[in-house]
Amino acid sequence: CKLSLGLGCTLGGLPLILHGANNIYENGRNIATGRNDTIGPVRKGYQRIAEIAGGRASQGNIGYGAVDIGLSAFGMSHMILKTGTWRLFRYIEADKIRAYREMGKGSIMFEVGIDMMTGEQILVEWEKQ
């Protein structure tokens, strides 16, 4: 963040926020209405971009799913501070650890399970082509 004057955090964090909010919207609405076909604004954006590029909405859904899985992998693999670290002047590399190593087994299983479901949705959309 410091080296890019915040641009790196914005470019990395904004997609996480947008995809997370869109997933909450879609799944929350699906649960509330008892349906499974809610399309949130971010997914609609992906579909629209695919259509503008000469493709189909299903290709936008594939892109959305692929980015979603990529963001999940990024979130689990990026470096975070170890629990209990402190600093005198600045943190060093030894103070950091991959995020998945700080996650519990249940959280990892949940994350991987959701990624597998997203992968299954990508395959369904792929077959529509």
mmCIF file with all atom_site columns, C-alpha atoms in Angstrom:
data_model
loop_
_atom_site.group_PDB
_atom_site.id
_atom_site.type_symbol
_atom_site.label_atom_id
_atom_site.label_alt_id
_atom_site.label_comp_id
_atom_site.label_asym_id
_atom_site.label_entity_id
_atom_site.label_seq_id
_atom_site.pdbx_PDB_ins_code
_atom_site.Cartn_x
_atom_site.Cartn_y
_atom_site.Cartn_z
_atom_site.occupancy
_atom_site.B_iso_or_equiv
_atom_site.pdbx_formal_charge
_atom_site.auth_seq_id
_atom_site.auth_comp_id
_atom_site.auth_asym_id
_atom_site.auth_atom_id
_atom_site.pdbx_PDB_model_num
ATOM 1   C CA . CYS A 1 1   ? 0.000   0.000   0.000   1.00 0.00 ? 1   CYS A CA 1
ATOM 2   C CA . LYS A 1 2   ? 2.732   2.445   0.933   1.00 0.00 ? 2   LYS A CA 1
ATOM 3   C CA . LEU A 1 3   ? 4.795   1.966   -2.211  1.00 0.00 ? 3   LEU A CA 1
ATOM 4   C CA . SER A 1 4   ? 1.793   2.411   -4.507  1.00 0.00 ? 4   SER A CA 1
ATOM 5   C CA . LEU A 1 5   ? 0.333   5.311   -2.503  1.00 0.00 ? 5   LEU A CA 1
ATOM 6   C CA . GLY A 1 6   ? -2.770  3.240   -1.749  1.00 0.00 ? 6   GLY A CA 1
ATOM 7   C CA . LEU A 1 7   ? -3.410  2.185   -5.332  1.00 0.00 ? 7   LEU A CA 1
ATOM 8   C CA . GLY A 1 8   ? -2.306  -1.409  -4.673  1.00 0.00 ? 8   GLY A CA 1
ATOM 9   C CA . CYS A 1 9   ? -4.713  -1.742  -1.770  1.00 0.00 ? 9   CYS A CA 1
ATOM 10  C CA . THR A 1 10  ? -7.529  -0.237  -3.804  1.00 0.00 ? 10  THR A CA 1
ATOM 11  C CA . LEU A 1 11  ? -6.910  -2.502  -6.785  1.00 0.00 ? 11  LEU A CA 1
ATOM 12  C CA . GLY A 1 12  ? -6.653  -5.559  -4.547  1.00 0.00 ? 12  GLY A CA 1
ATOM 13  C CA . GLY A 1 13  ? -9.306  -4.668  -2.011  1.00 0.00 ? 13  GLY A CA 1
ATOM 14  C CA . LEU A 1 14  ? -12.050 -3.221  -4.176  1.00 0.00 ? 14  LEU A CA 1
ATOM 15  C CA . PRO A 1 15  ? -12.742 -6.453  -6.100  1.00 0.00 ? 15  PRO A CA 1
ATOM 16  C CA . LEU A 1 16  ? -12.830 -8.357  -2.796  1.00 0.00 ? 16  LEU A CA 1
ATOM 17  C CA . ILE A 1 17  ? -15.365 -5.924  -1.397  1.00 0.00 ? 17  ILE A CA 1
ATOM 18  C CA . LEU A 1 18  ? -17.488 -5.873  -4.558  1.00 0.00 ? 18  LEU A CA 1
ATOM 19  C CA . HIS A 1 19  ? -17.537 -9.655  -4.996  1.00 0.00 ? 19  HIS A CA 1
ATOM 20  C CA . GLY A 1 20  ? -18.205 -10.203 -1.299  1.00 0.00 ? 20  GLY A CA 1
ATOM 21  C CA . ALA A 1 21  ? -21.091 -7.744  -1.230  1.00 0.00 ? 21  ALA A CA 1
ATOM 22  C CA . ASN A 1 22  ? -22.529 -9.175  -4.444  1.00 0.00 ? 22  ASN A CA 1
ATOM 23  C CA . ASN A 1 23  ? -22.316 -12.733 -3.086  1.00 0.00 ? 23  ASN A CA 1
ATOM 24  C CA . ILE A 1 24  ? -24.063 -11.670 0.120   1.00 0.00 ? 24  ILE A CA 1
ATOM 25  C CA . TYR A 1 25  ? -26.772 -9.943  -1.922  1.00 0.00 ? 25  TYR A CA 1
ATOM 26  C CA . GLU A 1 26  ? -27.348 -12.881 -4.272  1.00 0.00 ? 26  GLU A CA 1
ATOM 27  C CA . ASN A 1 27  ? -27.330 -15.565 -1.599  1.00 0.00 ? 27  ASN A CA 1
ATOM 28  C CA . GLY A 1 28  ? -29.351 -13.526 0.888   1.00 0.00 ? 28  GLY A CA 1
ATOM 29  C CA . ARG A 1 29  ? -32.008 -12.790 -1.687  1.00 0.00 ? 29  ARG A CA 1
ATOM 30  C CA . ASN A 1 30  ? -32.071 -16.422 -2.809  1.00 0.00 ? 30  ASN A CA 1
ATOM 31  C CA . ILE A 1 31  ? -32.600 -17.551 0.786   1.00 0.00 ? 31  ILE A CA 1
ATOM 32  C CA . ALA A 1 32  ? -35.278 -14.917 1.426   1.00 0.00 ? 32  ALA A CA 1
ATOM 33  C CA . THR A 1 33  ? -37.243 -15.689 -1.736  1.00 0.00 ? 33  THR A CA 1
ATOM 34  C CA . GLY A 1 34  ? -36.604 -19.438 -1.896  1.00 0.00 ? 34  GLY A CA 1
ATOM 35  C CA . ARG A 1 35  ? -35.160 -19.127 -5.384  1.00 0.00 ? 35  ARG A CA 1
ATOM 36  C CA . ASN A 1 36  ? -31.718 -19.690 -6.839  1.00 0.00 ? 36  ASN A CA 1
ATOM 37  C CA . ASP A 1 37  ? -31.567 -17.339 -9.811  1.00 0.00 ? 37  ASP A CA 1
ATOM 38  C CA . THR A 1 38  ? -30.771 -13.945 -8.291  1.00 0.00 ? 38  THR A CA 1
ATOM 39  C CA . ILE A 1 39  ? -28.252 -11.939 -10.312 1.00 0.00 ? 39  ILE A CA 1
ATOM 40  C CA . GLY A 1 40  ? -26.487 -9.158  -8.462  1.00 0.00 ? 40  GLY A CA 1
ATOM 41  C CA . PRO A 1 41  ? -25.186 -5.927  -9.963  1.00 0.00 ? 41  PRO A CA 1
ATOM 42  C CA . VAL A 1 42  ? -21.550 -7.051  -10.133 1.00 0.00 ? 42  VAL A CA 1
ATOM 43  C CA . ARG A 1 43  ? -22.438 -10.264 -11.984 1.00 0.00 ? 43  ARG A CA 1
ATOM 44  C CA . LYS A 1 44  ? -24.668 -8.214  -14.315 1.00 0.00 ? 44  LYS A CA 1
ATOM 45  C CA . GLY A 1 45  ? -21.625 -6.062  -15.027 1.00 0.00 ? 45  GLY A CA 1
ATOM 46  C CA . TYR A 1 46  ? -19.577 -9.107  -15.987 1.00 0.00 ? 46  TYR A CA 1
ATOM 47  C CA . GLN A 1 47  ? -22.414 -10.320 -18.214 1.00 0.00 ? 47  GLN A CA 1
ATOM 48  C CA . ARG A 1 48  ? -22.714 -6.926  -19.877 1.00 0.00 ? 48  ARG A CA 1
ATOM 49  C CA . ILE A 1 49  ? -18.962 -6.744  -20.532 1.00 0.00 ? 49  ILE A CA 1
ATOM 50  C CA . ALA A 1 50  ? -19.075 -10.214 -22.106 1.00 0.00 ? 50  ALA A CA 1
ATOM 51  C CA . GLU A 1 51  ? -21.976 -9.168  -24.324 1.00 0.00 ? 51  GLU A CA 1
ATOM 52  C CA . ILE A 1 52  ? -20.252 -5.950  -25.385 1.00 0.00 ? 52  ILE A CA 1
ATOM 53  C CA . ALA A 1 53  ? -17.188 -8.047  -26.307 1.00 0.00 ? 53  ALA A CA 1
ATOM 54  C CA . GLY A 1 54  ? -19.417 -10.141 -28.569 1.00 0.00 ? 54  GLY A CA 1
ATOM 55  C CA . GLY A 1 55  ? -20.002 -13.041 -26.196 1.00 0.00 ? 55  GLY A CA 1
ATOM 56  C CA . ARG A 1 56  ? -22.879 -14.316 -24.131 1.00 0.00 ? 56  ARG A CA 1
ATOM 57  C CA . ALA A 1 57  ? -24.013 -13.715 -20.565 1.00 0.00 ? 57  ALA A CA 1
ATOM 58  C CA . SER A 1 58  ? -22.808 -17.214 -19.672 1.00 0.00 ? 58  SER A CA 1
ATOM 59  C CA . GLN A 1 59  ? -19.258 -16.129 -20.515 1.00 0.00 ? 59  GLN A CA 1
ATOM 60  C CA . GLY A 1 60  ? -19.659 -13.248 -18.096 1.00 0.00 ? 60  GLY A CA 1
ATOM 61  C CA . ASN A 1 61  ? -20.742 -15.749 -15.443 1.00 0.00 ? 61  ASN A CA 1
ATOM 62  C CA . ILE A 1 62  ? -17.628 -17.821 -16.163 1.00 0.00 ? 62  ILE A CA 1
ATOM 63  C CA . GLY A 1 63  ? -15.487 -14.715 -15.752 1.00 0.00 ? 63  GLY A CA 1
ATOM 64  C CA . TYR A 1 64  ? -17.266 -13.790 -12.529 1.00 0.00 ? 64  TYR A CA 1
ATOM 65  C CA . GLY A 1 65  ? -16.725 -17.284 -11.111 1.00 0.00 ? 65  GLY A CA 1
ATOM 66  C CA . ALA A 1 66  ? -13.083 -17.387 -12.156 1.00 0.00 ? 66  ALA A CA 1
ATOM 67  C CA . VAL A 1 67  ? -12.387 -14.015 -10.527 1.00 0.00 ? 67  VAL A CA 1
ATOM 68  C CA . ASP A 1 68  ? -14.282 -15.156 -7.421  1.00 0.00 ? 68  ASP A CA 1
ATOM 69  C CA . ILE A 1 69  ? -12.075 -18.253 -7.099  1.00 0.00 ? 69  ILE A CA 1
ATOM 70  C CA . GLY A 1 70  ? -8.978  -16.153 -7.791  1.00 0.00 ? 70  GLY A CA 1
ATOM 71  C CA . LEU A 1 71  ? -9.927  -13.686 -5.071  1.00 0.00 ? 71  LEU A CA 1
ATOM 72  C CA . SER A 1 72  ? -10.463 -16.578 -2.672  1.00 0.00 ? 72  SER A CA 1
ATOM 73  C CA . ALA A 1 73  ? -7.010  -17.961 -3.480  1.00 0.00 ? 73  ALA A CA 1
ATOM 74  C CA . PHE A 1 74  ? -5.510  -14.494 -3.074  1.00 0.00 ? 74  PHE A CA 1
ATOM 75  C CA . GLY A 1 75  ? -7.231  -14.027 0.280   1.00 0.00 ? 75  GLY A CA 1
ATOM 76  C CA . MET A 1 76  ? -6.006  -17.343 1.619   1.00 0.00 ? 76  MET A CA 1
ATOM 77  C CA . SER A 1 77  ? -2.441  -17.014 0.316   1.00 0.00 ? 77  SER A CA 1
ATOM 78  C CA . HIS A 1 78  ? -1.516  -13.429 1.041   1.00 0.00 ? 78  HIS A CA 1
ATOM 79  C CA . MET A 1 79  ? 0.793   -12.606 3.918   1.00 0.00 ? 79  MET A CA 1
ATOM 80  C CA . ILE A 1 80  ? -0.713  -11.409 7.189   1.00 0.00 ? 80  ILE A CA 1
ATOM 81  C CA . LEU A 1 81  ? 0.768   -10.703 10.611  1.00 0.00 ? 81  LEU A CA 1
ATOM 82  C CA . LYS A 1 82  ? 1.106   -13.705 12.898  1.00 0.00 ? 82  LYS A CA 1
ATOM 83  C CA . THR A 1 83  ? -1.062  -13.708 15.979  1.00 0.00 ? 83  THR A CA 1
ATOM 84  C CA . GLY A 1 84  ? 0.804   -12.146 18.864  1.00 0.00 ? 84  GLY A CA 1
ATOM 85  C CA . THR A 1 85  ? 3.374   -10.209 16.844  1.00 0.00 ? 85  THR A CA 1
ATOM 86  C CA . TRP A 1 86  ? 4.463   -6.803  17.994  1.00 0.00 ? 86  TRP A CA 1
ATOM 87  C CA . ARG A 1 87  ? 6.902   -4.299  16.652  1.00 0.00 ? 87  ARG A CA 1
ATOM 88  C CA . LEU A 1 88  ? 9.417   -1.910  17.990  1.00 0.00 ? 88  LEU A CA 1
ATOM 89  C CA . PHE A 1 89  ? 9.979   0.010   14.761  1.00 0.00 ? 89  PHE A CA 1
ATOM 90  C CA . ARG A 1 90  ? 8.580   -2.034  11.878  1.00 0.00 ? 90  ARG A CA 1
ATOM 91  C CA . TYR A 1 91  ? 7.362   -5.539  11.137  1.00 0.00 ? 91  TYR A CA 1
ATOM 92  C CA . ILE A 1 92  ? 9.795   -7.926  9.463   1.00 0.00 ? 92  ILE A CA 1
ATOM 93  C CA . GLU A 1 93  ? 9.079   -10.865 7.171   1.00 0.00 ? 93  GLU A CA 1
ATOM 94  C CA . ALA A 1 94  ? 9.406   -13.300 10.082  1.00 0.00 ? 94  ALA A CA 1
ATOM 95  C CA . ASP A 1 95  ? 6.364   -11.581 11.649  1.00 0.00 ? 95  ASP A CA 1
ATOM 96  C CA . LYS A 1 96  ? 4.169   -12.598 8.698   1.00 0.00 ? 96  LYS A CA 1
ATOM 97  C CA . ILE A 1 97  ? 2.488   -15.831 7.695   1.00 0.00 ? 97  ILE A CA 1
ATOM 98  C CA . ARG A 1 98  ? 0.184   -16.982 4.884   1.00 0.00 ? 98  ARG A CA 1
ATOM 99  C CA . ALA A 1 99  ? -3.450  -16.286 5.792   1.00 0.00 ? 99  ALA A CA 1
ATOM 100 C CA . TYR A 1 100 ? -4.599  -19.907 5.466   1.00 0.00 ? 100 TYR A CA 1
ATOM 101 C CA . ARG A 1 101 ? -2.148  -20.915 8.221   1.00 0.00 ? 101 ARG A CA 1
ATOM 102 C CA . GLU A 1 102 ? -4.028  -18.704 10.668  1.00 0.00 ? 102 GLU A CA 1
ATOM 103 C CA . MET A 1 103 ? -7.422  -20.085 9.605   1.00 0.00 ? 103 MET A CA 1
ATOM 104 C CA . GLY A 1 104 ? -9.104  -22.934 11.432  1.00 0.00 ? 104 GLY A CA 1
ATOM 105 C CA . LYS A 1 105 ? -9.786  -26.227 9.687   1.00 0.00 ? 105 LYS A CA 1
ATOM 106 C CA . GLY A 1 106 ? -13.512 -25.445 9.545   1.00 0.00 ? 106 GLY A CA 1
ATOM 107 C CA . SER A 1 107 ? -12.897 -22.093 7.850   1.00 0.00 ? 107 SER A CA 1
ATOM 108 C CA . ILE A 1 108 ? -10.576 -23.658 5.290   1.00 0.00 ? 108 ILE A CA 1
ATOM 109 C CA . MET A 1 109 ? -13.060 -26.434 4.563   1.00 0.00 ? 109 MET A CA 1
ATOM 110 C CA . PHE A 1 110 ? -15.862 -23.880 4.159   1.00 0.00 ? 110 PHE A CA 1
ATOM 111 C CA . GLU A 1 111 ? -13.778 -21.713 1.818   1.00 0.00 ? 111 GLU A CA 1
ATOM 112 C CA . VAL A 1 112 ? -12.677 -24.666 -0.306  1.00 0.00 ? 112 VAL A CA 1
ATOM 113 C CA . GLY A 1 113 ? -16.250 -25.992 -0.379  1.00 0.00 ? 113 GLY A CA 1
ATOM 114 C CA . ILE A 1 114 ? -17.581 -22.671 -1.658  1.00 0.00 ? 114 ILE A CA 1
ATOM 115 C CA . ASP A 1 115 ? -14.806 -22.571 -4.259  1.00 0.00 ? 115 ASP A CA 1
ATOM 116 C CA . MET A 1 116 ? -15.775 -26.064 -5.398  1.00 0.00 ? 116 MET A CA 1
ATOM 117 C CA . MET A 1 117 ? -19.406 -24.974 -5.746  1.00 0.00 ? 117 MET A CA 1
ATOM 118 C CA . THR A 1 118 ? -18.271 -21.965 -7.760  1.00 0.00 ? 118 THR A CA 1
ATOM 119 C CA . GLY A 1 119 ? -16.185 -24.277 -9.954  1.00 0.00 ? 119 GLY A CA 1
ATOM 120 C CA . GLU A 1 120 ? -19.263 -26.430 -10.511 1.00 0.00 ? 120 GLU A CA 1
ATOM 121 C CA . GLN A 1 121 ? -21.236 -23.334 -11.553 1.00 0.00 ? 121 GLN A CA 1
ATOM 122 C CA . ILE A 1 122 ? -18.450 -22.459 -13.999 1.00 0.00 ? 122 ILE A CA 1
ATOM 123 C CA . LEU A 1 123 ? -18.748 -25.920 -15.554 1.00 0.00 ? 123 LEU A CA 1
ATOM 124 C CA . VAL A 1 124 ? -22.531 -25.518 -15.900 1.00 0.00 ? 124 VAL A CA 1
ATOM 125 C CA . GLU A 1 125 ? -22.034 -22.161 -17.617 1.00 0.00 ? 125 GLU A CA 1
ATOM 126 C CA . TRP A 1 126 ? -19.308 -23.650 -19.822 1.00 0.00 ? 126 TRP A CA 1
ATOM 127 C CA . GLU A 1 127 ? -21.731 -26.302 -21.050 1.00 0.00 ? 127 GLU A CA 1
ATOM 128 C CA . LYS A 1 128 ? -24.173 -23.555 -22.134 1.00 0.00 ? 128 LYS A CA 1
ATOM 129 C CA . GLN A 1 129 ? -21.686 -22.399 -24.756 1.00 0.00 ? 129 GLN A CA 1
#
